[in-house]
C-alpha positions as MATLAB code, in Angstrom:
seq = 'MASNRAVTYVGPGEVQVNEIPFPKLELVNGPGVHPANIGRKCEHGAILKVVTTNICGSDQHMVRGRTTAPEGLVLGHEITGEIVELGRDVEFLSVGDVCSVPFNIACGRCRNCKIGQTGICLNVNPDRPGSAYGYVDMGGWVGGQAEYVMVPYADFNLLKFPDRDQALEKILDLTMLSDIFPTGYHGAVTAGVRPGSTVYIAGAGPVGLAAAVGAQLLGAAAVIVADMNPSRLEQARSFGCETVDVSQGDPAEQIEQILGVPEVDCAVDAVGFEARGHGDHAGHEAPATVLNSLMDITAAGGGIGIPGLYVTDDPGGVDDAARKGALSLSLGTGWAKSLSFATGQCPVMKYHRELMHAILRDRARIAQAVNATVISLDEAPAGYAEFDSGASKKFVIDPHGLISA';
ca = [
      22.346   -5.480   -5.863;
      19.663   -3.485   -7.473;
      17.974   -1.058   -5.837;
      14.152   -0.737   -4.691;
      12.118    2.355   -4.784;
       8.512    2.213   -3.536;
       5.196    4.048   -2.712;
       4.852    3.994    1.280;
       2.302    5.262    3.221;
       3.101    8.528    5.425;
      -0.206    9.375    7.022;
      -3.869   10.349    6.146;
      -3.706   11.866    2.881;
      -0.448   11.268    1.559;
       1.930    8.799   -0.002;
       5.567    9.403   -1.116;
       8.458    7.180   -3.408;
      11.079    5.777   -0.898;
      14.275    3.405   -0.814;
      13.283    0.323    0.435;
      15.114   -3.067    1.033;
      15.491   -5.052   -1.687;
      13.532   -8.337   -1.600;
      14.516  -11.573   -0.244;
      13.480  -14.802    0.076;
      11.818  -14.011    3.641;
       9.757  -12.130    5.350;
      11.347   -9.559    7.003;
      10.610   -6.855   10.367;
       9.104   -3.986    8.804;
       5.775   -1.476    8.773;
       2.764   -3.743    9.311;
       4.577   -7.267    9.256;
       3.121   -9.552   12.145;
       5.607  -10.360   14.418;
       4.693  -13.874   14.128;
       5.555  -13.911   10.314;
       9.189  -12.518   11.038;
      11.917  -14.467    9.962;
       9.660  -16.434    7.829;
      11.691  -18.729    4.493;
      10.363  -18.797    1.388;
      12.469  -20.872   -0.460;
       9.584  -21.340   -2.344;
       9.045  -17.991   -3.481;
      10.228  -15.272   -6.361;
      11.776  -12.178   -6.614;
      10.217  -10.304   -9.306;
      11.510   -7.400  -11.628;
       7.306   -5.428  -11.300;
       6.400   -4.616  -15.332;
       3.289   -2.631  -13.637;
       1.406   -2.714  -10.368;
      -2.057   -0.735  -10.089;
      -3.538    2.054   -7.704;
      -6.323    0.326   -6.025;
      -9.929    1.977   -4.561;
      -8.682   -0.457   -1.525;
      -5.316    1.341   -1.756;
      -7.193    4.530   -0.917;
      -9.410    3.611    1.809;
      -5.752    3.207    3.783;
      -4.468    6.148    2.762;
      -7.277    8.638    3.342;
      -6.813    7.655    7.267;
      -9.900    5.050    7.154;
      -7.704    1.951    8.256;
      -4.831    1.463   11.213;
      -2.259    0.879    8.333;
       1.223    2.039    9.943;
       3.450    4.442    8.897;
       5.598    3.076    6.415;
       4.077    0.537    5.431;
       5.029   -0.223    1.590;
       1.408   -0.357   -0.687;
       0.270   -2.499   -3.841;
      -1.333   -5.384   -4.181;
      -1.557   -5.323   -7.968;
       1.290   -6.576   -9.690;
       2.606   -8.475  -12.903;
       6.038   -9.071  -13.157;
       9.455  -10.785  -14.524;
      10.951  -13.365  -12.841;
      14.449  -12.422  -11.680;
      15.362  -14.722   -9.266;
      13.582  -18.275   -7.890;
      13.706  -19.893   -4.607;
      15.029  -23.191   -4.302;
      11.935  -25.051   -4.037;
      10.135  -23.270   -6.738;
      10.109  -26.573  -10.144;
       7.921  -25.216  -12.547;
       8.863  -21.450  -13.486;
      11.638  -19.882  -14.804;
      13.575  -16.791  -14.517;
      11.951  -14.734  -17.459;
       8.863  -15.674  -17.011;
       6.044  -13.029  -17.383;
       3.217  -13.380  -14.629;
       0.263  -11.942  -13.147;
       0.446  -12.123   -9.243;
      -3.161  -12.567   -7.336;
      -3.335  -10.176   -4.846;
      -4.737  -12.719   -2.775;
      -1.282  -14.359   -0.813;
      -2.228  -18.214   -1.011;
      -0.006  -21.096    0.693;
      -1.905  -24.463   -1.690;
      -1.913  -25.932    1.493;
      -4.390  -25.555    3.521;
      -7.939  -26.822    3.083;
      -9.556  -23.637    2.093;
      -7.011  -23.829   -0.857;
      -7.468  -26.800   -1.564;
     -11.037  -26.167   -2.296;
     -10.397  -22.891   -4.153;
     -10.652  -20.350   -1.258;
      -7.766  -19.177   -1.851;
      -8.900  -15.609    0.192;
      -9.376  -17.068    3.187;
      -5.839  -19.330    3.350;
      -5.193  -20.094    6.359;
      -2.113  -20.326    6.532;
      -0.098  -16.592    5.559;
      -2.009  -14.318    8.239;
      -1.440  -15.235   11.936;
      -4.590  -13.161   12.761;
      -7.027  -14.132   10.460;
      -7.632  -16.411    6.889;
      -6.694  -14.285    3.987;
      -3.573  -12.169    3.361;
      -2.629   -9.932    0.748;
       0.302   -7.937   -0.137;
       0.952   -4.289    1.422;
      -2.422   -4.366    3.325;
      -3.537   -3.332    6.531;
      -3.638   -6.403    8.762;
      -2.458   -9.203    6.309;
      -0.122  -10.372    7.823;
       2.903   -7.662    6.331;
       3.933   -8.648    2.926;
       5.668   -6.223    1.328;
       3.090   -4.473   -1.381;
       3.978   -4.364   -5.461;
       4.024   -0.649   -5.814;
       8.072   -0.918   -6.167;
      10.650   -1.849   -8.800;
      10.714   -5.200   -7.216;
       8.588   -7.587   -5.025;
       8.379  -10.918   -3.360;
       5.754  -13.100   -4.327;
       5.929  -16.200   -1.965;
       4.604  -19.402   -2.569;
       5.003  -18.664   -6.635;
       4.909  -21.862   -7.917;
       0.894  -21.929   -6.211;
       0.312  -18.173   -6.955;
       1.645  -17.009   -9.832;
      -0.247  -16.802  -13.334;
       2.452  -17.295  -16.181;
       1.679  -15.692  -19.154;
       1.903  -18.247  -22.046;
       4.214  -15.913  -24.465;
       6.151  -12.635  -23.553;
       5.716  -10.593  -26.434;
       1.652  -11.170  -26.829;
       1.969  -10.459  -22.804;
       3.573   -7.108  -22.858;
       1.457   -6.028  -26.009;
      -1.794   -6.684  -24.262;
      -0.495   -5.618  -20.585;
      -2.523   -3.106  -19.935;
      -5.332   -5.613  -20.216;
      -3.818   -7.968  -18.500;
      -2.081   -6.227  -15.036;
      -6.329   -5.906  -14.653;
      -6.065  -10.050  -13.525;
      -3.732   -9.285  -10.119;
      -7.550   -7.991   -8.579;
     -10.089   -6.025  -10.394;
     -10.846   -7.798  -13.295;
     -11.052  -10.816  -11.033;
     -12.985   -9.398   -8.169;
     -16.184   -7.321  -11.117;
     -16.463  -10.714  -12.343;
     -16.637  -12.485   -9.160;
     -19.302   -9.652   -8.143;
     -21.491  -10.581  -11.164;
     -20.821  -14.089  -10.332;
     -21.770  -14.169   -7.078;
     -25.146  -12.270   -7.682;
     -25.906  -14.902   -9.858;
     -25.904  -12.895  -13.360;
     -26.045  -15.397  -16.471;
     -27.482  -15.550  -19.914;
     -30.600  -12.738  -20.211;
     -30.024  -11.367  -16.219;
     -30.751   -7.647  -15.728;
     -28.050   -6.347  -13.270;
     -27.516   -3.475  -11.425;
     -24.238   -2.423  -10.023;
     -23.502   -0.284   -7.207;
     -20.505    2.341   -8.305;
     -18.516    2.699  -11.270;
     -15.220    2.904  -10.193;
     -12.506    0.280  -11.878;
     -14.176   -2.868   -9.900;
     -17.714   -1.718  -10.430;
     -16.980   -1.046  -14.330;
     -14.855   -4.539  -14.453;
     -18.093   -5.986  -12.520;
     -19.874   -4.265  -15.718;
     -17.342   -6.082  -18.151;
     -17.928   -9.369  -16.201;
     -21.555   -8.836  -16.362;
     -21.814   -8.333  -19.900;
     -18.887  -11.542  -20.438;
     -21.593  -13.346  -18.353;
     -24.328  -12.836  -21.575;
     -26.498  -10.253  -19.042;
     -29.141   -8.298  -21.073;
     -28.958   -4.659  -19.414;
     -26.060   -4.105  -17.434;
     -26.967   -0.725  -15.135;
     -23.877    1.460  -13.200;
     -25.544    3.279  -10.372;
     -22.858    6.058   -9.300;
     -23.020   10.374   -8.397;
     -19.982   11.195  -10.516;
     -20.464   12.347  -14.197;
     -17.227   11.012  -15.346;
     -17.688    8.144  -14.052;
     -21.176    7.454  -15.230;
     -20.383    8.316  -19.144;
     -16.721    5.952  -18.338;
     -19.730    3.502  -17.560;
     -21.846    4.450  -20.823;
     -18.666    4.052  -22.833;
     -18.892   -0.119  -23.599;
     -22.882   -0.425  -23.653;
     -23.899   -0.291  -20.203;
     -27.328    1.441  -18.271;
     -26.473    4.482  -16.057;
     -28.099    5.685  -12.824;
     -27.493    8.944  -11.116;
     -27.566    8.151   -7.336;
     -27.555   12.275   -6.735;
     -31.055   12.235   -8.087;
     -32.820   10.226   -5.530;
     -34.088    7.001   -5.660;
     -32.811    4.619   -7.657;
     -35.996    2.467   -8.465;
     -37.486    5.307  -10.298;
     -34.518    4.989  -12.255;
     -34.308    1.402  -12.751;
     -38.128    1.761  -14.122;
     -37.620    4.107  -16.677;
     -34.932    1.907  -17.892;
     -36.559   -1.897  -17.181;
     -39.698   -0.977  -17.665;
     -40.055   -2.547  -13.722;
     -38.226   -0.640  -10.652;
     -36.344   -4.032  -10.026;
     -33.245   -6.330  -11.092;
     -32.729  -10.051  -11.261;
     -29.506   -9.408   -9.219;
     -26.963   -6.576   -8.099;
     -23.540   -6.015   -7.194;
     -22.021   -3.473   -4.166;
     -18.902   -2.147   -5.483;
     -18.625    0.031   -3.131;
     -18.462   -0.643   -0.090;
     -17.873    0.779    3.624;
     -17.529    4.493    2.661;
     -20.940    4.592    0.537;
     -22.448    8.033    0.667;
     -26.570    8.138    0.859;
     -28.641    8.730   -2.149;
     -30.694   11.947   -3.330;
     -30.674   14.377   -1.091;
     -28.447   12.775    1.565;
     -25.832   12.244   -1.952;
     -23.088   14.448   -0.252;
     -23.098   12.514    3.731;
     -21.471    9.488    4.336;
     -24.194    6.732    5.054;
     -22.483    2.832    5.156;
     -25.108    0.834    5.229;
     -27.090    2.779    1.993;
     -25.831    0.837   -0.767;
     -26.542   -2.867    0.636;
     -30.297   -1.480    2.046;
     -30.678   -0.240   -1.226;
     -29.671   -2.990   -3.248;
     -31.660   -4.904   -1.229;
     -34.473   -2.748   -2.178;
     -34.426   -3.141   -5.353;
     -33.016   -6.894   -6.460;
     -35.968   -9.106   -7.074;
     -37.083  -12.014   -4.452;
     -34.842  -14.300   -4.926;
     -32.718  -12.802   -6.391;
     -28.345  -12.441   -5.241;
     -26.049   -9.622   -4.322;
     -22.884   -9.921   -5.095;
     -20.272   -7.404   -2.614;
     -17.011   -7.030   -3.548;
     -16.781   -3.810   -2.187;
     -14.912   -3.777    0.616;
     -16.032   -3.621    4.206;
     -13.510   -3.463    7.468;
     -14.090   -4.443   10.921;
     -11.901   -1.274   12.113;
     -12.688    2.121   10.572;
     -11.354    4.973   12.891;
     -13.132    7.656   10.700;
     -16.522    6.062   10.325;
     -19.475    8.388   11.196;
     -20.631    6.273   14.607;
     -19.646    3.928   16.902;
     -20.454    0.846   15.290;
     -19.265    2.042   11.773;
     -16.211    2.228   13.034;
     -16.383   -1.124   14.236;
     -17.937   -2.482   11.245;
     -21.416   -2.912   12.415;
     -23.905   -1.601   10.275;
     -27.922   -0.626   10.312;
     -28.862   -3.104    7.313;
     -32.421   -4.221    6.969;
     -32.281   -7.790    7.156;
     -35.607   -8.480    8.004;
     -35.711   -7.121    3.926;
     -33.127   -9.432    2.814;
     -34.762  -12.925    4.501;
     -38.625  -11.816    3.764;
     -37.535  -11.600   -0.409;
     -35.195  -15.030    0.170;
     -32.011  -12.841   -1.301;
     -29.214  -14.445   -0.957;
     -25.853  -12.423   -0.318;
     -21.705  -13.431   -0.995;
     -18.637  -11.243    0.911;
     -15.538  -11.107    0.968;
     -12.458  -11.336   -0.633;
     -12.791  -12.327   -4.228;
     -10.254  -15.939   -5.060;
      -8.441  -14.679   -7.773;
      -7.313  -18.269   -9.055;
     -10.590  -19.270   -9.509;
     -10.919  -16.746  -12.605;
      -7.813  -15.608  -13.462;
      -6.598  -18.049  -16.315;
      -9.798  -18.158  -18.109;
     -10.282  -13.960  -17.930;
      -6.447  -14.257  -19.124;
      -7.467  -16.062  -22.171;
     -10.349  -13.892  -22.892;
      -7.974  -10.682  -23.484;
      -5.715  -12.595  -25.405;
      -8.455  -13.426  -27.436;
      -9.431  -10.483  -27.537;
     -13.434  -11.187  -26.058;
     -12.796   -8.849  -23.061;
     -10.808   -5.064  -23.419;
     -10.720   -4.480  -19.574;
      -8.300   -1.843  -20.027;
     -10.546    0.249  -21.954;
     -13.550   -0.258  -19.885;
     -11.766    0.674  -16.497;
      -9.483    3.724  -18.628;
      -6.394    2.269  -17.590;
      -4.048    5.473  -17.680;
       0.172    5.073  -17.462;
       2.397    6.742  -15.658;
       5.619    6.306  -13.833;
       6.730    5.598   -9.962;
       7.596    8.930   -9.450;
       3.907   10.277  -10.562;
       2.049    7.588   -7.891;
       1.458   10.856   -5.235;
      -0.463   12.435   -8.272;
      -2.211    9.574   -9.504;
      -2.956    8.818   -5.777;
      -4.380   12.684   -5.495;
      -6.505   12.480   -8.490;
      -7.998    9.474   -7.999;
      -9.310   10.386   -4.641;
     -10.867   13.407   -6.212;
     -12.873   11.003   -8.335;
     -11.111   10.947  -11.750;
     -12.280    8.140  -14.483;
      -9.016    6.310  -14.363;
      -7.103    3.425  -13.211;
      -4.207    4.596  -12.729;
      -1.268    1.912  -14.021;
       2.377    2.075  -12.575;
       4.820    1.452  -15.252;
       7.905    1.074  -12.414;
      10.665    0.559  -14.655;
       9.696    2.328  -18.066;
       8.762   -1.238  -19.955;
       5.280   -0.057  -21.423;
       6.666    3.200  -22.097;
       9.487    1.957  -24.071;
];
């Protein structure tokens, strides 16, 4: 049996690459595994040799100590891999297939899965609807920043690439299908972006940049990306976005300089619960800042897509309310302007096949937009540290050296 190494959470600010058990077609006890899931048989699953697995901003929330993630949790929910073993009940996949793994774990059988709401599957997490690999309070499914990983409900979850050689040639783009490309696109779709729209995207991290690419695919006339990190703003400009530096003050004034009016048709929150203030307050955490500013600058009747992560337990929150996920929102502004809001996990399977074809036919160069940067598994701790410092890069872990080869 092959060995298996993985990136594990050690404590606030620290991850390590450690030996972990080779995956089985069964959910076994381990850090973060819900007791009700221990011993769960997965003959419907597949074991994958990981081709690529990415570091995500959602991982960083845990690594910063901003969640209740347990020590030893195997990280990683953005996975692309080659099938090396199939469970008895898998019918439509074969050993050797290269597939994208949606970060949502979904059974395909419950009422939510049957209507495409795979981000809130009812059967994979005993605590609440929805689950993901390598994430706190998500049922304990082992993460994929590893050499090998088990994927349950393989026939339903896995997106097989049509041609192996073509997939490996475009792997840096295709690896984004597991999460950030569909998630950013979902933010744009749920905000109501359509041909000719003006859209404001808060946050120029990988999800924000993916939302910008998504808005461009949807035909937006102007895509404005906001951040306070100069290198991330430069990255947004590199593929045709306008930018706003929120450290310089009120976004509305800068939007007016770009569009001639201080508002946009729709907006996307790609920041989440660790948001910081604008202008003179830019250095201080203010978790409601982004949502309140989006309500101010979105035109009446517009929409706000919220793919940015919000949590119910934030031990590092700025006050008692924030530690429970309660924010001081100006909901009256949203009500008065008849704004719509869309929150929650992106249902990746709703979008990933179409986005795959956009990549394969050179309609979307998402790797270039997010500055995909390949590192080895052993370099993952350094990658986490560099990403946390604000580097304008999307780190892609290559556990087996397949990309460099």
